[in-house]
Amino acid sequence: MTTAIAHANIALVKYWGKADTQTNAPAVGSLSLTLSKLWTRTTVNFRGPQKADRFYLNDRQVAPHERDRLTQFIDEVRRRSGIGRFCEVRSINSFPTAAGLASSASGYAALAMAAMHAAGKPLPPEKLSSLARLGSGSAARSIHGGFAELPAGGGGQASGAIQIADKDFWPLAVLVAITDGNPKKISSRDAMEITQRHSPYYSAWVDSSVQDLEFMRAAVLQRDFDAMGALAEHSALKMHGLIMSTRPGLIYWNPGTVAVMQEVLKLRQGGVGAYFTIDAGPQVKVLCRPHDRSVVAERLLALPEIHDLTICAPGPSAHIVEET
Ligand code: 2P0
């Protein structure tokens, strides 16, 4: 029995679109920052059930469609490790599930690590990352702490994410503003497929992402806060513009999402370095320097649309916390 913790990540250059749906090979490269306070803790036990795998999330059995996806993933773990047994998987999220806060990223990263350990075949980070990618594209990045890059492409023998810089490389604050904690109505997976098929902007998105990724890598390595923040905001807005341009258009934002974006613009006009980014959901993450986090938090908490605010620092790599 093994327990692992993996942290969610926020993409500074977004992954949206697949080169291959079976292996989650991304059509565009992405670069992310792992977050300290958003995590999944997963325990895998191959000595429990006799007849079928069992999956629990936050102490409740998972829904059938999610169970099938998890079973497929565990089948891959069985194939790679040679273990023939069923398993029990218990996961806890420290934050709302499926609400656009990358719970599938931390979830599949923690599962990949705990399951391979429990099956007696621990893997080095690069291989673990490519395994996690088969569960969810963004999970490949959550194996690594700090900044991680997942390149485009990489079919069957999936390439994983690589670490660009560790969590101590650049002290930053990420304020996660919750505007609606309920699960979203359309999954990233389905929305990506619709976008890919129906947006007239899709090829421009793919083409322009190549330069975004290069510029972001350079901005991070030079610790250029304004270059990083401006490009993160651009990548998020471009992705949402793309998503809105499908038929029918998909809108993940709510009034709170827009209120936070506008407050961030006001903060910048007032001389505070703050930039927003938004994933496939209505929550907004605000990037700032650590010494500005109190003033940014105060302004965001004054907005009536904000239900909750979590202040994160760069988070660690996925790690084992218990093994028996
Ligand atoms: C990202 N997102 O780069 C982008 C930005 C959401 C918006 O990766 O189908 O759950 O499992 O590979 O990883 C969310 O999509 O999708 C995501 P699958 P995933 O973080």
Short mmCIF file of C-alpha atoms and ligand atoms in Angstrom, two decimals:
data_model
loop_
_atom_site.label_atom_id
_atom_site.label_comp_id
_atom_site.label_asym_id
_atom_site.label_seq_id
_atom_site.Cartn_x
_atom_site.Cartn_y
_atom_site.Cartn_z
CA MET A 1 0.00 0.00 0.00
CA THR A 2 1.45 3.37 -1.05
CA THR A 3 0.30 6.97 -0.57
CA ALA A 4 1.51 9.79 -2.83
CA ILE A 5 0.78 13.51 -2.99
CA ALA A 6 0.83 15.50 -6.22
CA HIS A 7 0.05 19.19 -6.60
CA ALA A 8 -2.15 20.86 -9.19
CA ASN A 9 -0.52 23.19 -11.68
CA ILE A 10 -1.53 26.34 -13.51
CA ALA A 11 -0.51 26.59 -17.16
CA LEU A 12 1.20 29.88 -18.02
CA VAL A 13 1.09 28.79 -21.67
CA LYS A 14 -2.02 26.66 -22.11
CA TYR A 15 -2.50 23.15 -23.45
CA TRP A 16 -5.71 23.04 -25.49
CA GLY A 17 -6.10 20.50 -28.30
CA LYS A 18 -4.74 17.01 -28.94
CA ALA A 19 -2.56 15.48 -31.62
CA ASP A 20 -3.83 12.07 -30.44
CA THR A 21 -6.87 11.49 -28.24
CA GLN A 22 -5.88 7.96 -27.12
CA THR A 23 -2.60 9.07 -25.52
CA ASN A 24 -3.43 12.73 -24.80
CA ALA A 25 -0.54 13.78 -27.03
CA PRO A 26 -0.93 17.57 -27.00
CA ALA A 27 -1.26 19.54 -30.22
CA VAL A 28 0.51 22.48 -28.54
CA GLY A 29 3.33 22.70 -26.02
CA SER A 30 2.52 24.10 -22.56
CA LEU A 31 4.43 25.48 -19.59
CA SER A 32 3.12 25.46 -16.04
CA LEU A 33 3.72 26.37 -12.43
CA THR A 34 2.91 23.80 -9.75
CA LEU A 35 0.85 25.18 -6.84
CA SER A 36 1.67 24.63 -3.16
CA LYS A 37 -1.80 24.48 -1.60
CA LEU A 38 -3.82 22.58 -4.21
CA TRP A 39 -3.05 18.89 -4.02
CA THR A 40 -4.39 15.35 -4.29
CA ARG A 41 -3.41 12.65 -1.81
CA THR A 42 -3.88 9.13 -3.20
CA THR A 43 -3.48 5.70 -1.60
CA VAL A 44 -3.25 2.59 -3.78
CA ASN A 45 -3.59 -0.91 -2.33
CA PHE A 46 -3.17 -3.97 -4.57
CA ARG A 47 -3.88 -6.36 -1.68
CA GLY A 48 -7.50 -5.39 -1.04
CA PRO A 49 -10.23 -6.26 -3.57
CA GLN A 50 -10.53 -9.72 -5.16
CA LYS A 51 -13.03 -9.14 -7.95
CA ALA A 52 -12.68 -5.61 -9.39
CA ASP A 53 -10.84 -2.34 -8.88
CA ARG A 54 -12.49 0.10 -6.46
CA PHE A 55 -12.11 3.89 -6.66
CA TYR A 56 -13.06 6.47 -4.03
CA LEU A 57 -12.73 10.24 -4.30
CA ASN A 58 -13.25 12.28 -1.12
CA ASP A 59 -14.64 9.10 0.53
CA ARG A 60 -17.31 8.47 -2.14
CA GLN A 61 -17.25 5.86 -4.90
CA VAL A 62 -16.59 7.55 -8.25
CA ALA A 63 -19.21 7.76 -11.02
CA PRO A 64 -19.21 4.96 -13.67
CA HIS A 65 -17.70 7.03 -16.54
CA GLU A 66 -14.84 8.16 -14.31
CA ARG A 67 -14.38 4.58 -13.05
CA ASP A 68 -13.91 3.34 -16.63
CA ARG A 69 -11.24 5.96 -17.31
CA LEU A 70 -9.46 5.07 -14.05
CA THR A 71 -9.68 1.33 -14.75
CA GLN A 72 -8.05 1.87 -18.14
CA PHE A 73 -5.25 3.75 -16.42
CA ILE A 74 -4.74 1.00 -13.83
CA ASP A 75 -4.73 -1.56 -16.68
CA GLU A 76 -1.73 0.34 -18.08
CA VAL A 77 -0.06 0.23 -14.63
CA ARG A 78 -0.68 -3.54 -14.53
CA ARG A 79 0.78 -3.91 -18.03
CA ARG A 80 3.92 -1.93 -17.16
CA SER A 81 4.50 -3.50 -13.75
CA GLY A 82 3.40 -7.08 -14.41
CA ILE A 83 1.14 -7.12 -11.34
CA GLY A 84 -2.03 -9.14 -11.90
CA ARG A 85 -4.18 -8.02 -8.97
CA PHE A 86 -7.10 -5.64 -8.58
CA CYS A 87 -6.61 -2.57 -6.45
CA GLU A 88 -8.37 -0.09 -4.21
CA VAL A 89 -7.66 3.60 -4.82
CA ARG A 90 -8.61 6.32 -2.33
CA SER A 91 -8.04 9.98 -3.19
CA ILE A 92 -8.66 13.22 -1.35
CA ASN A 93 -8.52 16.63 -3.01
CA SER A 94 -7.60 19.69 -0.97
CA PHE A 95 -9.80 21.83 -3.28
CA PRO A 96 -13.06 21.64 -5.34
CA THR A 97 -13.09 18.81 -7.90
CA ALA A 98 -13.68 19.34 -11.67
CA ALA A 99 -14.24 23.07 -11.24
CA GLY A 100 -11.39 24.26 -13.46
CA LEU A 101 -8.72 23.87 -10.80
CA ALA A 102 -6.76 21.06 -12.46
CA SER A 103 -8.00 18.23 -10.23
CA SER A 104 -7.31 15.75 -13.06
CA ALA A 105 -3.70 17.00 -13.19
CA SER A 106 -2.93 16.42 -9.51
CA GLY A 107 -5.23 13.36 -9.49
CA TYR A 108 -3.55 11.36 -12.26
CA ALA A 109 -0.05 12.48 -11.20
CA ALA A 110 -0.64 11.19 -7.64
CA LEU A 111 -2.27 8.01 -8.98
CA ALA A 112 0.59 7.28 -11.40
CA MET A 113 3.18 7.64 -8.64
CA ALA A 114 1.28 5.74 -5.93
CA ALA A 115 0.19 2.93 -8.27
CA MET A 116 3.63 2.21 -9.76
CA HIS A 117 5.16 2.19 -6.26
CA ALA A 118 2.42 -0.04 -4.88
CA ALA A 119 2.90 -2.38 -7.84
CA GLY A 120 6.61 -2.63 -7.00
CA LYS A 121 7.90 -0.76 -10.08
CA PRO A 122 8.67 2.85 -9.17
CA LEU A 123 9.59 5.00 -12.17
CA PRO A 124 11.93 8.00 -12.59
CA PRO A 125 10.13 11.36 -13.02
CA GLU A 126 10.31 11.53 -16.85
CA LYS A 127 8.77 8.08 -17.26
CA LEU A 128 6.21 8.73 -14.55
CA SER A 129 5.27 11.96 -16.32
CA SER A 130 4.65 10.19 -19.62
CA LEU A 131 2.51 7.59 -17.80
CA ALA A 132 0.53 10.34 -16.02
CA ARG A 133 -0.10 11.95 -19.41
CA LEU A 134 -2.10 8.91 -20.47
CA GLY A 135 -4.54 9.72 -17.66
CA SER A 136 -4.73 13.46 -18.34
CA GLY A 137 -2.53 15.71 -20.46
CA SER A 138 -1.97 18.30 -17.75
CA ALA A 139 -1.07 15.55 -15.22
CA ALA A 140 2.26 15.07 -16.98
CA ARG A 141 3.29 18.51 -15.66
CA SER A 142 2.14 17.84 -12.06
CA ILE A 143 4.84 15.20 -11.56
CA HIS A 144 7.33 18.08 -11.38
CA GLY A 145 7.61 20.84 -8.82
CA GLY A 146 8.16 24.46 -9.85
CA PHE A 147 8.02 25.09 -13.59
CA ALA A 148 7.36 22.27 -16.06
CA GLU A 149 7.09 22.12 -19.83
CA LEU A 150 5.11 19.54 -21.79
CA PRO A 151 6.16 19.54 -25.43
CA ALA A 152 3.69 19.16 -28.29
CA GLY A 153 3.27 15.75 -29.93
CA GLY A 154 4.74 12.45 -28.78
CA GLY A 155 2.35 9.66 -29.82
CA GLY A 156 2.31 6.08 -28.49
CA GLN A 157 5.53 6.14 -26.51
CA ALA A 158 4.29 9.34 -24.90
CA SER A 159 6.86 11.94 -24.07
CA GLY A 160 6.43 13.43 -20.63
CA ALA A 161 6.96 16.89 -19.22
CA ILE A 162 10.38 18.15 -18.17
CA GLN A 163 11.21 20.41 -15.25
CA ILE A 164 12.39 23.87 -16.35
CA ALA A 165 13.13 25.19 -12.85
CA ASP A 166 12.38 23.92 -9.35
CA LYS A 167 10.03 25.46 -6.79
CA ASP A 168 12.74 27.57 -5.15
CA PHE A 169 13.96 29.12 -8.41
CA TRP A 170 11.56 32.07 -8.38
CA PRO A 171 9.42 33.06 -5.38
CA LEU A 172 5.99 34.00 -6.75
CA ALA A 173 2.49 34.20 -5.34
CA VAL A 174 -0.58 32.76 -7.06
CA LEU A 175 -3.93 33.80 -5.60
CA VAL A 176 -6.65 31.33 -6.52
CA ALA A 177 -9.99 33.15 -6.50
CA ILE A 178 -13.02 30.85 -6.39
CA THR A 179 -16.09 32.35 -8.07
CA ASP A 180 -18.08 29.07 -8.20
CA GLY A 181 -17.04 25.83 -6.48
CA ASN A 182 -19.50 23.57 -8.36
CA PRO A 183 -18.36 21.03 -10.97
CA LYS A 184 -18.34 22.46 -14.49
CA LYS A 185 -20.98 21.38 -17.00
CA ILE A 186 -18.60 20.51 -19.81
CA SER A 187 -15.27 18.75 -19.26
CA SER A 188 -12.01 20.07 -20.70
CA ARG A 189 -11.73 16.87 -22.68
CA ASP A 190 -15.05 17.32 -24.47
CA ALA A 191 -14.57 21.06 -24.89
CA MET A 192 -11.15 20.51 -26.48
CA GLU A 193 -12.60 18.13 -29.01
CA ILE A 194 -15.43 20.50 -29.91
CA THR A 195 -13.00 23.41 -30.25
CA GLN A 196 -10.67 21.43 -32.43
CA ARG A 197 -13.50 20.47 -34.77
CA HIS A 198 -15.52 23.67 -34.88
CA SER A 199 -13.41 26.78 -34.19
CA PRO A 200 -12.20 28.68 -37.25
CA TYR A 201 -9.34 29.96 -35.08
CA TYR A 202 -7.91 26.56 -34.14
CA SER A 203 -5.01 26.48 -36.61
CA ALA A 204 -3.98 30.04 -35.61
CA TRP A 205 -4.00 28.88 -31.96
CA VAL A 206 -1.70 25.96 -32.75
CA ASP A 207 0.64 28.04 -34.92
CA SER A 208 1.00 30.92 -32.46
CA SER A 209 1.60 28.64 -29.48
CA VAL A 210 5.09 27.73 -30.73
CA GLN A 211 6.39 31.24 -30.15
CA ASP A 212 4.41 31.64 -26.91
CA LEU A 213 6.18 28.62 -25.48
CA GLU A 214 9.65 29.85 -26.44
CA PHE A 215 9.03 33.32 -25.05
CA MET A 216 7.55 31.96 -21.83
CA ARG A 217 10.50 29.62 -21.24
CA ALA A 218 12.86 32.58 -21.68
CA ALA A 219 10.76 34.85 -19.42
CA VAL A 220 10.76 32.23 -16.65
CA LEU A 221 14.46 31.49 -16.90
CA GLN A 222 15.23 35.24 -16.80
CA ARG A 223 12.73 35.74 -13.94
CA ASP A 224 11.15 38.53 -16.01
CA PHE A 225 7.89 39.02 -14.09
CA ASP A 226 6.13 41.43 -16.46
CA ALA A 227 7.03 39.41 -19.55
CA MET A 228 5.83 36.20 -17.87
CA GLY A 229 2.62 37.78 -16.55
CA ALA A 230 1.67 39.55 -19.78
CA LEU A 231 2.20 36.39 -21.81
CA ALA A 232 0.30 34.22 -19.29
CA GLU A 233 -2.65 36.60 -19.55
CA HIS A 234 -2.43 36.57 -23.35
CA SER A 235 -2.36 32.76 -23.51
CA ALA A 236 -5.40 32.50 -21.22
CA LEU A 237 -7.43 35.10 -23.13
CA LYS A 238 -6.45 33.56 -26.46
CA MET A 239 -7.54 30.11 -25.25
CA HIS A 240 -10.88 31.44 -24.01
CA GLY A 241 -11.38 33.40 -27.27
CA LEU A 242 -10.79 30.12 -29.08
CA ILE A 243 -13.23 28.25 -26.84
CA MET A 244 -15.88 30.94 -27.30
CA SER A 245 -15.45 30.76 -31.08
CA THR A 246 -16.72 27.16 -31.37
CA ARG A 247 -20.24 26.35 -32.51
CA PRO A 248 -22.10 26.44 -30.23
CA GLY A 249 -19.77 28.78 -28.33
CA LEU A 250 -18.57 27.63 -24.91
CA ILE A 251 -18.34 30.16 -22.09
CA TYR A 252 -16.63 29.13 -18.87
CA TRP A 253 -16.75 32.60 -17.28
CA ASN A 254 -19.31 34.01 -14.85
CA PRO A 255 -19.70 37.60 -13.59
CA GLY A 256 -17.15 36.93 -10.84
CA THR A 257 -14.57 35.85 -13.41
CA VAL A 258 -14.93 39.17 -15.23
CA ALA A 259 -14.95 41.13 -11.95
CA VAL A 260 -11.58 39.63 -10.96
CA MET A 261 -10.08 40.33 -14.39
CA GLN A 262 -11.18 43.95 -14.17
CA GLU A 263 -9.82 44.31 -10.64
CA VAL A 264 -6.45 42.98 -11.80
CA LEU A 265 -6.37 45.58 -14.58
CA LYS A 266 -7.15 48.27 -12.00
CA LEU A 267 -4.38 46.99 -9.74
CA ARG A 268 -1.92 47.31 -12.61
CA GLN A 269 -3.12 50.81 -13.43
CA GLY A 270 -2.38 51.62 -9.79
CA GLY A 271 1.17 50.31 -10.14
CA VAL A 272 0.79 46.82 -8.58
CA GLY A 273 2.31 44.02 -10.68
CA ALA A 274 -0.55 41.50 -11.02
CA TYR A 275 -1.67 39.34 -13.95
CA PHE A 276 -4.56 36.89 -14.28
CA THR A 277 -4.91 33.48 -15.87
CA ILE A 278 -8.01 31.27 -16.18
CA ASP A 279 -8.33 27.56 -16.97
CA ALA A 280 -11.40 25.70 -18.22
CA GLY A 281 -13.69 27.02 -15.52
CA PRO A 282 -14.81 30.28 -13.89
CA GLN A 283 -12.02 30.55 -11.28
CA VAL A 284 -9.27 33.14 -11.74
CA LYS A 285 -5.66 32.76 -10.64
CA VAL A 286 -3.74 35.98 -10.06
CA LEU A 287 0.04 36.03 -10.31
CA CYS A 288 2.02 38.58 -8.33
CA ARG A 289 5.30 39.03 -6.50
CA PRO A 290 5.23 37.73 -2.89
CA HIS A 291 5.45 41.23 -1.33
CA ASP A 292 2.30 42.31 -3.24
CA ARG A 293 0.14 39.34 -2.21
CA SER A 294 -1.53 41.05 0.78
CA VAL A 295 -2.67 44.08 -1.19
CA VAL A 296 -3.88 41.88 -4.07
CA ALA A 297 -5.71 39.57 -1.62
CA GLU A 298 -7.39 42.49 0.10
CA ARG A 299 -8.69 43.88 -3.20
CA LEU A 300 -9.94 40.49 -4.42
CA LEU A 301 -11.64 39.65 -1.12
CA ALA A 302 -13.51 42.97 -1.30
CA LEU A 303 -15.29 41.70 -4.45
CA PRO A 304 -18.71 40.27 -3.51
CA GLU A 305 -18.40 37.56 -6.21
CA ILE A 306 -15.38 35.91 -4.54
CA HIS A 307 -16.35 32.86 -2.45
CA ASP A 308 -12.89 31.85 -1.37
CA LEU A 309 -9.26 32.79 -1.88
CA THR A 310 -6.21 30.54 -1.53
CA ILE A 311 -2.73 32.01 -1.70
CA CYS A 312 -0.18 29.60 -3.17
CA ALA A 313 3.57 29.60 -3.69
CA PRO A 314 5.37 27.38 -6.23
CA GLY A 315 4.69 23.78 -5.19
CA PRO A 316 6.90 20.66 -4.89
CA SER A 317 7.21 17.61 -7.13
CA ALA A 318 4.92 14.62 -6.62
CA HIS A 319 6.22 12.53 -3.74
CA ILE A 320 5.55 9.42 -1.69
CA VAL A 321 4.30 10.12 1.84
CA GLU A 322 3.65 6.60 3.14
CA GLU A 323 4.53 3.06 2.17
CA THR A 324 3.68 -0.17 3.99
C1 2P0 B 1 -3.84 23.44 -19.21
N1 2P0 B 1 -6.22 22.79 -19.29
O1 2P0 B 1 -2.84 23.62 -19.89
C2 2P0 B 1 -5.19 23.58 -19.89
C3 2P0 B 1 -5.68 24.98 -19.80
C4 2P0 B 1 -7.39 23.56 -18.98
C5 2P0 B 1 -7.15 24.88 -19.56
O2 2P0 B 1 -5.10 20.92 -19.46
O3 2P0 B 1 -8.25 15.57 -21.80
O4 2P0 B 1 -7.81 17.79 -17.91
O5 2P0 B 1 -7.31 14.99 -19.56
O6 2P0 B 1 -5.79 15.75 -21.41
O7 2P0 B 1 -5.49 18.00 -18.89
C6 2P0 B 1 -7.28 20.66 -18.76
O8 2P0 B 1 -7.34 19.57 -19.57
O9 2P0 B 1 -7.42 17.36 -20.36
C7 2P0 B 1 -6.13 21.46 -19.20
P1 2P0 B 1 -7.17 15.86 -20.80
P2 2P0 B 1 -6.95 18.11 -19.07
O10 2P0 B 1 -3.77 23.21 -17.98
#
